[in-house]
Amino acid sequence: MAFEPPTAAPTANHSLFAADALLPDGWARNVWVQWNGAGRITHLAANSVAPVGVAVAKGPLLPGMPNLHSHAFQRAFVGLTEYRGESQDSFWSWRNLMYRFASRITPESLEAIATWLYVEMLEAGYTSVCEFHYVHHDQGGTPYADDATLSLALLRAARNAGIGITLLPVLYQTSGFGAKPPRADQARFIRSTDNMLSLLERLAPAAQAQGAVLGLAPHSLRAVPPDSLAAAVQGLTALNPQAPIHIHIAEQTQEVDDCIAWSGQRPVQWLLDHAPVDARWCLVHATHMTPDEYAAAARTGAVAGICPTTEANLGDGIFDMPLWLQHGGRWGVGSDSHACVNAAEELLMLEYSQRLSRRQRNVLASAAQAEVATAMILQAVAGGAQAAGRAIGGLAVGLQADMVVLDAHHVALRDLPAHSMLSAHVFGSHRTSAIDSLWVAGARRVSEGQHVLHGAAAQAFVAARSATIAPD
Ligand code: NGQ
Ligand code: ZN
């Protein structure tokens, strides 16, 4: 890139200089980033001279990581399902416990839990979140007087924490393939397709006011019958042809077997045959696919939403990343049940699962980026941005200034080359975070590793958690 002399009047508050920065095509030196009042990057030059008066990053500058899959309320019961309840616990026995906590959520507790979760996300390197939101109604399953109450609580939590959000209200109608009626403990989730489309219209002004994007999440093929899936996708497309569509698909072998018994097809196969899957879609988990399904799903341009620590926690199985990448598949990471809230740790878990299953090292390094952490971050940022449907895909002009700065003085990083600092951050600095600061849309949200709401939000979270986990 060309040498750029400093301009006369640097906009001190809207610019940052970094000796090393990870741009979409790799590491660059002496990068000066400027953004406008709307938080969009307007100017980005490598090989610059640090302009007088401009803030200098304390270490390598990275793109902020989009978190493409979150059920915020689940943060409140982390640690409370890690005991043997049945002779052989499973995803399904975990789900029974999870529903008990879901049944106790209130608008107030959801907002407190989500606010703290989003503060934690920001401190852990995530600059935006896709919230896959399915607890809609009151504890008896009746819509709140304002039917958008819980969705609005999540939007407020994101706004107050300062994280970018794609809100994906969830369509949930049945308890199993073949239009099985919902269970009693699913009553809070249920909406008709028309009611869902009205909710999206109702939420549009609030979302727009904070730069949030609205999409739709048909929960799974288990929970949404074919007619509803078609009508919902059509209705959403009429509201916004670009709106993101996320779906849980093929996470557990049991659901694959049930889908085959119902339709003769596996879930991914069925979806690709019956829905207009394209780059708007995020296939969450997609853990159990045949080689043909990997190829066909990758070809659609949809993003694979991988949630490495949750998939490990729930005993889902291992996504075959090399096979997905071989077909040009796009992907990003989500923290899902929030057993872990740490972007670097999700990447670590993902790479390690591949190493363990293949008995190889550096599996997710690419031809362009030999350094595993660098290759993974660039791909996960691009895929996560696509899944979010927002202009957040990395450090480039026209995109939002969502940025993370590592602390080059952290003992795990000090005196290493920049690309190795990133590797040391991803593979070896979890006891104390090496994240120094973080910006969302050009607004600084984390300084010296902490968000301004850290203390207050933590306290409110602990109170909300105590109320949520108290025995009936
Ligand atoms: C969820 N979570 O909706 O919270 C699901 C579990 C289900 C994950 N799949 C419930 N990780 O799939 O029915
Ligand atoms: Zn999920």
Short mmCIF file of C-alpha atoms and ligand atoms in Angstrom, two decimals:
data_model
loop_
_atom_site.label_atom_id
_atom_site.label_comp_id
_atom_site.label_asym_id
_atom_site.label_seq_id
_atom_site.Cartn_x
_atom_site.Cartn_y
_atom_site.Cartn_z
CA MET A 1 0.00 0.00 0.00
CA ALA A 2 1.14 3.55 -0.72
CA PHE A 3 2.84 5.76 1.81
CA GLU A 4 0.32 8.29 3.07
CA PRO A 5 1.52 11.52 4.66
CA PRO A 6 -0.44 12.69 7.69
CA THR A 7 -3.20 15.16 6.92
CA ALA A 8 -3.25 18.58 8.50
CA ALA A 9 -5.98 18.11 11.07
CA PRO A 10 -6.25 14.56 12.30
CA THR A 11 -9.60 13.77 13.88
CA ALA A 12 -8.19 12.64 17.20
CA ASN A 13 -11.40 11.05 18.44
CA HIS A 14 -12.20 9.22 15.24
CA SER A 15 -8.89 7.65 14.44
CA LEU A 16 -6.35 5.16 15.64
CA PHE A 17 -2.83 4.26 14.62
CA ALA A 18 -1.48 0.72 15.05
CA ALA A 19 2.03 -0.58 14.36
CA ASP A 20 0.44 -3.89 13.29
CA ALA A 21 -3.09 -4.52 12.06
CA LEU A 22 -4.91 -7.53 10.68
CA LEU A 23 -6.60 -6.36 7.45
CA PRO A 24 -8.85 -8.63 5.33
CA ASP A 25 -5.89 -9.80 3.25
CA GLY A 26 -3.45 -10.21 6.11
CA TRP A 27 -1.08 -8.37 8.45
CA ALA A 28 -0.07 -4.82 7.60
CA ARG A 29 2.38 -2.43 9.25
CA ASN A 30 1.82 1.12 10.49
CA VAL A 31 -1.88 1.33 9.82
CA TRP A 32 -3.84 4.51 10.34
CA VAL A 33 -7.63 4.02 10.55
CA GLN A 34 -10.14 6.86 10.49
CA TRP A 35 -13.90 6.69 10.78
CA ASN A 36 -16.83 9.08 10.61
CA GLY A 37 -19.48 10.09 13.13
CA ALA A 38 -21.62 7.15 12.05
CA GLY A 39 -18.79 4.76 12.99
CA ARG A 40 -17.89 3.74 9.42
CA ILE A 41 -14.27 3.49 8.37
CA THR A 42 -13.55 6.30 5.91
CA HIS A 43 -9.83 5.98 5.51
CA LEU A 44 -7.36 3.20 6.11
CA ALA A 45 -3.72 3.36 5.09
CA ALA A 46 -0.83 1.01 5.75
CA ASN A 47 2.80 2.11 5.89
CA SER A 48 1.75 5.46 7.37
CA VAL A 49 3.65 7.64 9.78
CA ALA A 50 1.91 8.01 13.16
CA PRO A 51 0.16 11.38 12.82
CA VAL A 52 0.69 13.85 15.64
CA GLY A 53 -2.04 13.69 18.29
CA VAL A 54 -3.61 10.44 17.10
CA ALA A 55 -4.18 7.64 19.61
CA VAL A 56 -1.71 4.80 19.22
CA ALA A 57 -2.86 1.22 19.84
CA LYS A 58 -1.08 -0.62 22.67
CA GLY A 59 -0.61 -3.66 20.47
CA PRO A 60 -1.91 -5.46 17.38
CA LEU A 61 -5.20 -4.16 15.97
CA LEU A 62 -7.73 -6.88 15.05
CA PRO A 63 -11.18 -6.88 13.51
CA GLY A 64 -13.95 -7.33 16.10
CA MET A 65 -15.48 -10.80 16.12
CA PRO A 66 -19.20 -11.20 15.37
CA ASN A 67 -20.85 -13.75 17.65
CA LEU A 68 -23.31 -15.45 15.31
CA HIS A 69 -25.38 -17.48 17.78
CA SER A 70 -26.62 -16.58 21.25
CA HIS A 71 -29.47 -17.56 23.56
CA ALA A 72 -28.79 -14.86 26.15
CA PHE A 73 -30.90 -16.27 29.01
CA GLN A 74 -28.83 -19.47 29.04
CA ARG A 75 -25.89 -17.58 30.58
CA ALA A 76 -27.78 -17.64 33.89
CA PHE A 77 -27.50 -21.39 34.47
CA VAL A 78 -23.95 -22.09 33.36
CA GLY A 79 -22.43 -24.53 35.85
CA LEU A 80 -25.82 -25.84 36.97
CA THR A 81 -26.22 -28.70 34.48
CA GLU A 82 -22.81 -30.32 34.89
CA TYR A 83 -23.88 -33.24 37.08
CA ARG A 84 -25.30 -36.70 36.33
CA GLY A 85 -29.09 -36.55 36.32
CA GLU A 86 -29.92 -39.62 34.25
CA SER A 87 -27.92 -42.80 33.85
CA GLN A 88 -26.80 -41.44 30.51
CA ASP A 89 -27.18 -37.69 30.21
CA SER A 90 -27.51 -36.17 26.76
CA PHE A 91 -28.42 -33.06 24.84
CA TRP A 92 -32.06 -34.00 25.50
CA SER A 93 -31.72 -34.35 29.27
CA TRP A 94 -29.83 -31.02 29.29
CA ARG A 95 -32.73 -29.52 27.36
CA ASN A 96 -35.21 -30.57 30.06
CA LEU A 97 -33.12 -28.75 32.66
CA MET A 98 -32.71 -25.74 30.36
CA TYR A 99 -36.50 -25.48 29.93
CA ARG A 100 -36.89 -25.24 33.71
CA PHE A 101 -34.69 -22.14 33.74
CA ALA A 102 -36.43 -20.75 30.65
CA SER A 103 -39.76 -21.06 32.44
CA ARG A 104 -38.58 -18.66 35.16
CA ILE A 105 -37.24 -15.81 33.00
CA THR A 106 -38.93 -12.41 33.41
CA PRO A 107 -38.52 -9.25 31.33
CA GLU A 108 -36.40 -7.74 34.12
CA SER A 109 -34.19 -10.78 34.61
CA LEU A 110 -33.70 -11.24 30.86
CA GLU A 111 -32.53 -7.65 30.49
CA ALA A 112 -30.10 -7.95 33.42
CA ILE A 113 -28.73 -11.30 32.22
CA ALA A 114 -28.33 -10.09 28.64
CA THR A 115 -26.74 -6.79 29.64
CA TRP A 116 -24.04 -8.57 31.64
CA LEU A 117 -23.60 -11.21 28.93
CA TYR A 118 -23.05 -8.50 26.32
CA VAL A 119 -20.57 -6.72 28.59
CA GLU A 120 -18.72 -10.03 28.95
CA MET A 121 -18.81 -10.51 25.17
CA LEU A 122 -17.31 -7.08 24.56
CA GLU A 123 -14.56 -7.70 27.10
CA ALA A 124 -13.90 -11.04 25.36
CA GLY A 125 -13.48 -9.68 21.84
CA TYR A 126 -17.00 -9.90 20.37
CA THR A 127 -18.28 -6.66 18.85
CA SER A 128 -21.70 -7.90 17.75
CA VAL A 129 -24.16 -10.65 18.46
CA CYS A 130 -26.90 -12.55 16.61
CA GLU A 131 -29.55 -13.18 19.26
CA PHE A 132 -31.63 -16.28 18.48
CA HIS A 133 -34.51 -15.36 20.70
CA TYR A 134 -37.34 -17.78 21.46
CA VAL A 135 -38.76 -17.08 24.93
CA HIS A 136 -41.53 -14.73 23.83
CA HIS A 137 -44.45 -15.00 26.27
CA ASP A 138 -45.11 -14.75 30.00
CA GLN A 139 -44.60 -17.63 32.40
CA GLY A 140 -48.06 -19.00 31.65
CA GLY A 141 -47.47 -18.85 27.90
CA THR A 142 -49.74 -15.82 27.39
CA PRO A 143 -48.42 -12.95 25.26
CA TYR A 144 -47.34 -9.91 27.29
CA ALA A 145 -49.57 -6.83 27.02
CA ASP A 146 -46.88 -5.56 24.69
CA ASP A 147 -46.16 -8.67 22.66
CA ALA A 148 -42.62 -7.42 21.92
CA THR A 149 -41.64 -7.10 25.60
CA LEU A 150 -38.83 -9.65 25.71
CA SER A 151 -37.46 -8.74 22.27
CA LEU A 152 -37.31 -5.10 23.35
CA ALA A 153 -35.51 -6.10 26.57
CA LEU A 154 -32.79 -7.71 24.43
CA LEU A 155 -32.50 -4.68 22.15
CA ARG A 156 -32.16 -2.44 25.23
CA ALA A 157 -29.50 -4.71 26.73
CA ALA A 158 -27.49 -4.51 23.51
CA ARG A 159 -27.88 -0.76 23.29
CA ASN A 160 -26.87 -0.21 26.91
CA ALA A 161 -23.83 -2.47 26.64
CA GLY A 162 -22.97 -0.97 23.24
CA ILE A 163 -22.75 -4.20 21.27
CA GLY A 164 -24.09 -4.47 17.72
CA ILE A 165 -27.08 -6.77 17.42
CA THR A 166 -28.94 -8.80 14.84
CA LEU A 167 -32.16 -9.83 16.55
CA LEU A 168 -33.62 -13.08 15.25
CA PRO A 169 -37.04 -13.74 16.76
CA VAL A 170 -37.63 -17.47 16.67
CA LEU A 171 -40.54 -19.24 15.05
CA TYR A 172 -41.44 -22.28 17.14
CA GLN A 173 -44.63 -24.24 16.61
CA THR A 174 -44.22 -27.99 17.14
CA SER A 175 -42.36 -30.40 19.39
CA GLY A 176 -41.29 -32.78 16.65
CA PHE A 177 -41.41 -33.72 12.98
CA GLY A 178 -44.89 -34.33 11.58
CA ALA A 179 -46.46 -31.31 13.37
CA LYS A 180 -46.36 -32.85 16.85
CA PRO A 181 -48.13 -30.44 19.21
CA PRO A 182 -45.82 -28.37 21.44
CA ARG A 183 -45.06 -29.59 24.96
CA ALA A 184 -46.37 -27.65 27.95
CA ASP A 185 -42.84 -26.44 28.71
CA GLN A 186 -42.60 -24.95 25.21
CA ALA A 187 -45.65 -22.68 25.63
CA ARG A 188 -43.56 -19.53 26.04
CA PHE A 189 -42.03 -20.04 22.57
CA ILE A 190 -45.10 -20.49 20.37
CA ARG A 191 -46.23 -17.98 17.71
CA SER A 192 -48.20 -18.28 14.52
CA THR A 193 -46.40 -17.28 11.36
CA ASP A 194 -48.57 -14.16 10.93
CA ASN A 195 -47.96 -13.18 14.51
CA MET A 196 -44.19 -13.50 13.94
CA LEU A 197 -44.33 -11.25 10.89
CA SER A 198 -46.34 -8.67 12.91
CA LEU A 199 -43.70 -8.83 15.64
CA LEU A 200 -41.00 -8.02 13.09
CA GLU A 201 -42.97 -5.02 11.88
CA ARG A 202 -43.57 -3.91 15.45
CA LEU A 203 -39.82 -4.13 16.24
CA ALA A 204 -38.58 -2.32 13.13
CA PRO A 205 -38.51 1.27 14.50
CA ALA A 206 -36.70 0.31 17.73
CA ALA A 207 -34.20 -1.79 15.80
CA GLN A 208 -33.55 0.93 13.27
CA ALA A 209 -33.00 3.54 15.97
CA GLN A 210 -29.98 1.63 17.28
CA GLY A 211 -28.60 0.27 14.00
CA ALA A 212 -29.82 -3.25 14.78
CA VAL A 213 -30.78 -5.66 12.02
CA LEU A 214 -33.86 -7.87 12.25
CA GLY A 215 -33.96 -11.35 10.81
CA LEU A 216 -35.87 -14.51 11.47
CA ALA A 217 -35.00 -17.85 13.01
CA PRO A 218 -37.17 -20.84 12.18
CA HIS A 219 -35.98 -22.78 15.25
CA SER A 220 -35.40 -26.14 13.54
CA LEU A 221 -37.19 -28.53 11.22
CA ARG A 222 -38.47 -30.22 14.39
CA ALA A 223 -40.19 -27.02 15.50
CA VAL A 224 -41.46 -25.51 12.23
CA PRO A 225 -43.65 -27.45 9.79
CA PRO A 226 -42.98 -27.07 6.05
CA ASP A 227 -45.91 -24.73 5.30
CA SER A 228 -44.95 -22.37 8.10
CA LEU A 229 -41.31 -22.38 7.04
CA ALA A 230 -42.25 -21.43 3.49
CA ALA A 231 -44.71 -18.73 4.58
CA ALA A 232 -42.31 -17.24 7.11
CA VAL A 233 -39.41 -17.04 4.66
CA GLN A 234 -41.69 -15.49 2.06
CA GLY A 235 -43.11 -12.97 4.54
CA LEU A 236 -39.66 -12.02 5.79
CA THR A 237 -38.37 -11.59 2.26
CA ALA A 238 -41.27 -9.25 1.50
CA LEU A 239 -40.30 -7.13 4.53
CA ASN A 240 -36.58 -7.15 3.71
CA PRO A 241 -35.11 -9.22 0.87
CA GLN A 242 -31.69 -9.21 2.57
CA ALA A 243 -32.80 -10.17 6.08
CA PRO A 244 -30.78 -12.98 7.67
CA ILE A 245 -32.40 -16.37 8.29
CA HIS A 246 -30.89 -18.68 10.91
CA ILE A 247 -31.93 -22.25 11.68
CA HIS A 248 -30.66 -25.03 13.98
CA ILE A 249 -30.02 -27.99 11.73
CA ALA A 250 -28.73 -31.53 12.22
CA GLU A 251 -27.16 -30.94 15.62
CA GLN A 252 -27.98 -34.36 17.05
CA THR A 253 -28.09 -37.80 15.43
CA GLN A 254 -31.51 -38.36 16.99
CA GLU A 255 -32.96 -35.47 15.00
CA VAL A 256 -31.34 -36.78 11.83
CA ASP A 257 -33.00 -40.19 12.44
CA ASP A 258 -36.36 -38.57 13.21
CA CYS A 259 -36.15 -36.44 10.07
CA ILE A 260 -35.41 -39.51 7.93
CA ALA A 261 -38.33 -41.38 9.53
CA TRP A 262 -40.61 -38.42 8.74
CA SER A 263 -39.48 -37.45 5.26
CA GLY A 264 -37.00 -40.02 3.98
CA GLN A 265 -34.37 -37.27 3.95
CA ARG A 266 -31.72 -35.98 6.30
CA PRO A 267 -32.33 -32.46 7.70
CA VAL A 268 -29.79 -30.59 5.56
CA GLN A 269 -30.84 -32.53 2.47
CA TRP A 270 -34.51 -31.76 3.19
CA LEU A 271 -33.82 -28.09 3.80
CA LEU A 272 -31.83 -27.65 0.58
CA ASP A 273 -34.62 -29.36 -1.38
CA HIS A 274 -37.48 -27.38 0.18
CA ALA A 275 -36.20 -23.90 1.11
CA PRO A 276 -34.46 -21.15 -0.89
CA VAL A 277 -31.19 -21.51 1.02
CA ASP A 278 -28.68 -18.88 -0.05
CA ALA A 279 -26.17 -16.42 1.42
CA ARG A 280 -28.83 -14.99 3.77
CA TRP A 281 -28.93 -18.25 5.67
CA CYS A 282 -26.95 -19.40 8.65
CA LEU A 283 -27.02 -23.16 9.27
CA VAL A 284 -26.42 -23.39 13.00
CA HIS A 285 -24.52 -26.50 14.09
CA ALA A 286 -25.06 -28.56 10.89
CA THR A 287 -22.94 -31.10 12.74
CA HIS A 288 -24.23 -34.24 11.08
CA MET A 289 -23.94 -34.04 7.29
CA THR A 290 -22.91 -36.55 4.65
CA PRO A 291 -20.11 -35.57 2.24
CA ASP A 292 -22.79 -34.73 -0.35
CA GLU A 293 -24.56 -32.47 2.13
CA TYR A 294 -21.27 -30.66 2.92
CA ALA A 295 -20.77 -30.00 -0.77
CA ALA A 296 -24.35 -28.95 -1.51
CA ALA A 297 -24.73 -26.76 1.58
CA ALA A 298 -21.39 -25.01 0.99
CA ARG A 299 -22.40 -24.27 -2.60
CA THR A 300 -25.45 -22.28 -1.47
CA GLY A 301 -23.24 -19.58 0.08
CA ALA A 302 -24.90 -20.08 3.47
CA VAL A 303 -22.75 -19.66 6.58
CA ALA A 304 -22.09 -22.63 8.86
CA GLY A 305 -22.72 -21.39 12.39
CA ILE A 306 -20.31 -23.33 14.56
CA CYS A 307 -20.53 -23.11 18.36
CA PRO A 308 -17.46 -25.08 19.41
CA THR A 309 -17.68 -24.95 23.20
CA THR A 310 -21.44 -25.47 23.35
CA GLU A 311 -21.25 -28.32 20.84
CA ALA A 312 -18.59 -29.90 23.05
CA ASN A 313 -20.58 -29.21 26.21
CA LEU A 314 -23.73 -30.79 24.78
CA GLY A 315 -21.98 -33.76 23.20
CA ASP A 316 -23.10 -32.88 19.68
CA GLY A 317 -20.24 -34.14 17.56
CA ILE A 318 -17.49 -32.59 15.46
CA PHE A 319 -18.08 -30.48 12.36
CA ASP A 320 -15.72 -31.45 9.53
CA MET A 321 -14.10 -28.09 8.84
CA PRO A 322 -11.56 -29.21 6.23
CA LEU A 323 -14.35 -30.80 4.18
CA TRP A 324 -16.48 -27.65 4.46
CA LEU A 325 -13.54 -25.45 3.44
CA GLN A 326 -12.68 -27.76 0.57
CA HIS A 327 -16.08 -26.84 -0.91
CA GLY A 328 -15.54 -23.13 -0.29
CA GLY A 329 -17.85 -23.11 2.75
CA ARG A 330 -18.20 -19.97 4.84
CA TRP A 331 -18.35 -20.13 8.62
CA GLY A 332 -18.38 -18.16 11.83
CA VAL A 333 -18.57 -18.85 15.55
CA GLY A 334 -21.23 -18.46 18.18
CA SER A 335 -21.20 -18.84 21.95
CA ASP A 336 -24.74 -20.25 21.93
CA SER A 337 -25.42 -21.50 25.51
CA HIS A 338 -22.52 -19.36 26.83
CA ALA A 339 -20.81 -22.18 28.68
CA CYS A 340 -17.84 -20.07 27.59
CA VAL A 341 -17.87 -16.40 26.57
CA ASN A 342 -14.56 -15.83 24.84
CA ALA A 343 -13.99 -15.44 21.09
CA ALA A 344 -10.42 -16.72 21.28
CA GLU A 345 -11.45 -19.83 23.20
CA GLU A 346 -14.09 -20.75 20.59
CA LEU A 347 -11.39 -20.67 17.92
CA LEU A 348 -9.09 -22.73 20.13
CA MET A 349 -11.79 -25.36 20.73
CA LEU A 350 -12.61 -25.51 17.03
CA GLU A 351 -9.00 -26.05 15.97
CA TYR A 352 -8.39 -28.53 18.78
CA SER A 353 -11.46 -30.62 17.90
CA GLN A 354 -10.07 -30.94 14.38
CA ARG A 355 -6.60 -31.85 15.69
CA LEU A 356 -8.03 -34.50 18.00
CA SER A 357 -10.22 -36.11 15.38
CA ARG A 358 -7.58 -36.03 12.60
CA ARG A 359 -4.45 -36.47 14.68
CA GLN A 360 -2.84 -33.54 12.87
CA ARG A 361 -1.72 -30.02 13.78
CA ASN A 362 -2.53 -26.59 12.34
CA VAL A 363 -5.55 -27.98 10.53
CA LEU A 364 -7.28 -24.65 9.88
CA ALA A 365 -4.26 -22.79 8.55
CA SER A 366 -4.96 -21.75 4.96
CA ALA A 367 -2.94 -21.42 1.79
CA ALA A 368 -3.00 -17.64 2.23
CA GLN A 369 -2.40 -17.60 6.01
CA ALA A 370 -0.03 -20.17 7.48
CA GLU A 371 -0.70 -18.92 11.00
CA VAL A 372 -3.79 -20.81 12.25
CA ALA A 373 -5.14 -18.01 14.45
CA THR A 374 -4.82 -15.45 11.66
CA ALA A 375 -6.54 -17.69 9.13
CA MET A 376 -9.36 -18.51 11.56
CA ILE A 377 -10.04 -14.94 12.65
CA LEU A 378 -10.24 -13.63 9.09
CA GLN A 379 -12.66 -16.36 8.04
CA ALA A 380 -14.81 -16.18 11.17
CA VAL A 381 -15.10 -12.39 10.93
CA ALA A 382 -16.17 -12.55 7.29
CA GLY A 383 -18.63 -15.39 7.87
CA GLY A 384 -19.98 -13.88 11.07
CA ALA A 385 -20.57 -10.56 9.34
CA GLN A 386 -22.47 -12.29 6.55
CA ALA A 387 -24.63 -14.14 9.06
CA ALA A 388 -25.31 -10.90 10.94
CA GLY A 389 -26.38 -9.09 7.77
CA ARG A 390 -24.44 -6.04 8.91
CA ALA A 391 -21.47 -4.10 7.45
CA ILE A 392 -19.00 -5.47 10.00
CA GLY A 393 -16.72 -7.75 8.00
CA GLY A 394 -13.28 -6.46 9.05
CA LEU A 395 -10.96 -3.49 8.87
CA ALA A 396 -11.76 -1.92 5.50
CA VAL A 397 -13.13 1.36 4.19
CA GLY A 398 -16.93 1.40 4.19
CA LEU A 399 -17.26 -1.12 7.01
CA GLN A 400 -18.07 -0.35 10.62
CA ALA A 401 -15.13 0.44 12.91
CA ASP A 402 -15.45 -2.70 15.07
CA MET A 403 -11.96 -3.18 16.42
CA VAL A 404 -9.98 -4.97 19.11
CA VAL A 405 -6.54 -4.01 20.38
CA LEU A 406 -4.33 -6.53 22.16
CA ASP A 407 -1.99 -5.45 24.92
CA ALA A 408 1.54 -5.96 23.58
CA HIS A 409 2.85 -5.59 27.14
CA HIS A 410 0.88 -8.59 28.43
CA VAL A 411 3.45 -11.11 29.55
CA ALA A 412 2.04 -13.78 27.19
CA LEU A 413 2.64 -11.47 24.21
CA ARG A 414 5.54 -9.19 25.06
CA ASP A 415 8.32 -8.92 22.45
CA LEU A 416 6.74 -11.48 20.10
CA PRO A 417 6.11 -10.66 16.41
CA ALA A 418 2.52 -9.37 15.87
CA HIS A 419 1.19 -12.52 14.17
CA SER A 420 2.63 -14.61 17.00
CA MET A 421 1.01 -12.27 19.52
CA LEU A 422 -2.34 -13.19 18.02
CA SER A 423 -1.47 -16.88 18.26
CA ALA A 424 -0.35 -16.43 21.86
CA HIS A 425 -3.67 -14.69 22.55
CA VAL A 426 -5.76 -17.46 20.97
CA PHE A 427 -3.74 -20.43 22.19
CA GLY A 428 -2.28 -19.28 25.47
CA SER A 429 -3.51 -16.22 27.32
CA HIS A 430 -6.86 -17.17 28.81
CA ARG A 431 -6.02 -16.93 32.49
CA THR A 432 -5.77 -13.17 32.11
CA SER A 433 -7.08 -11.65 28.92
CA ALA A 434 -4.66 -9.93 26.57
CA ILE A 435 -7.43 -7.70 25.20
CA ASP A 436 -6.64 -4.07 25.99
CA SER A 437 -9.45 -2.20 24.27
CA LEU A 438 -12.39 -2.60 21.93
CA TRP A 439 -14.51 -0.33 19.73
CA VAL A 440 -17.97 -0.88 18.28
CA ALA A 441 -18.89 1.45 15.41
CA GLY A 442 -15.98 3.66 16.41
CA ALA A 443 -17.16 4.00 20.02
CA ARG A 444 -14.76 2.74 22.65
CA ARG A 445 -16.51 0.15 24.81
CA VAL A 446 -13.60 -1.55 26.58
CA SER A 447 -10.52 0.16 28.03
CA GLU A 448 -7.72 -1.65 29.84
CA GLY A 449 -9.75 -4.84 29.52
CA GLN A 450 -12.89 -3.48 31.20
CA HIS A 451 -16.27 -2.20 30.15
CA VAL A 452 -17.61 0.79 32.11
CA LEU A 453 -20.65 -1.23 33.18
CA HIS A 454 -18.55 -4.17 34.41
CA GLY A 455 -19.29 -3.77 38.13
CA ALA A 456 -22.92 -2.65 37.96
CA ALA A 457 -23.94 -5.14 35.27
CA ALA A 458 -22.27 -8.03 37.11
CA GLN A 459 -24.12 -7.19 40.30
CA ALA A 460 -27.50 -7.00 38.53
CA PHE A 461 -26.73 -10.29 36.77
CA VAL A 462 -25.97 -12.11 40.00
CA ALA A 463 -29.27 -10.94 41.50
CA ALA A 464 -31.19 -11.95 38.35
CA ARG A 465 -29.47 -15.33 38.33
CA SER A 466 -30.35 -15.97 41.96
CA ALA A 467 -34.00 -15.24 41.18
CA THR A 468 -33.89 -17.49 38.12
CA ILE A 469 -32.31 -20.52 39.73
CA ALA A 470 -34.21 -20.38 43.03
CA PRO A 471 -36.22 -23.58 43.55
CA ASP A 472 -39.98 -23.30 42.95
C1 NGQ B 1 -31.98 -24.03 22.03
N1 NGQ B 1 -29.82 -25.09 21.90
O1 NGQ B 1 -32.91 -23.69 21.32
O2 NGQ B 1 -31.63 -23.40 23.03
C2 NGQ B 1 -31.22 -25.27 21.65
C3 NGQ B 1 -31.71 -26.44 22.42
C4 NGQ B 1 -33.47 -27.49 20.98
C5 NGQ B 1 -28.91 -25.71 21.16
N2 NGQ B 1 -29.32 -26.39 20.14
C6 NGQ B 1 -33.15 -26.75 22.24
N3 NGQ B 1 -27.64 -25.64 21.44
O3 NGQ B 1 -32.66 -27.56 20.06
O4 NGQ B 1 -34.59 -28.00 20.92
ZN ZN B 2 -28.95 -22.51 19.55
#
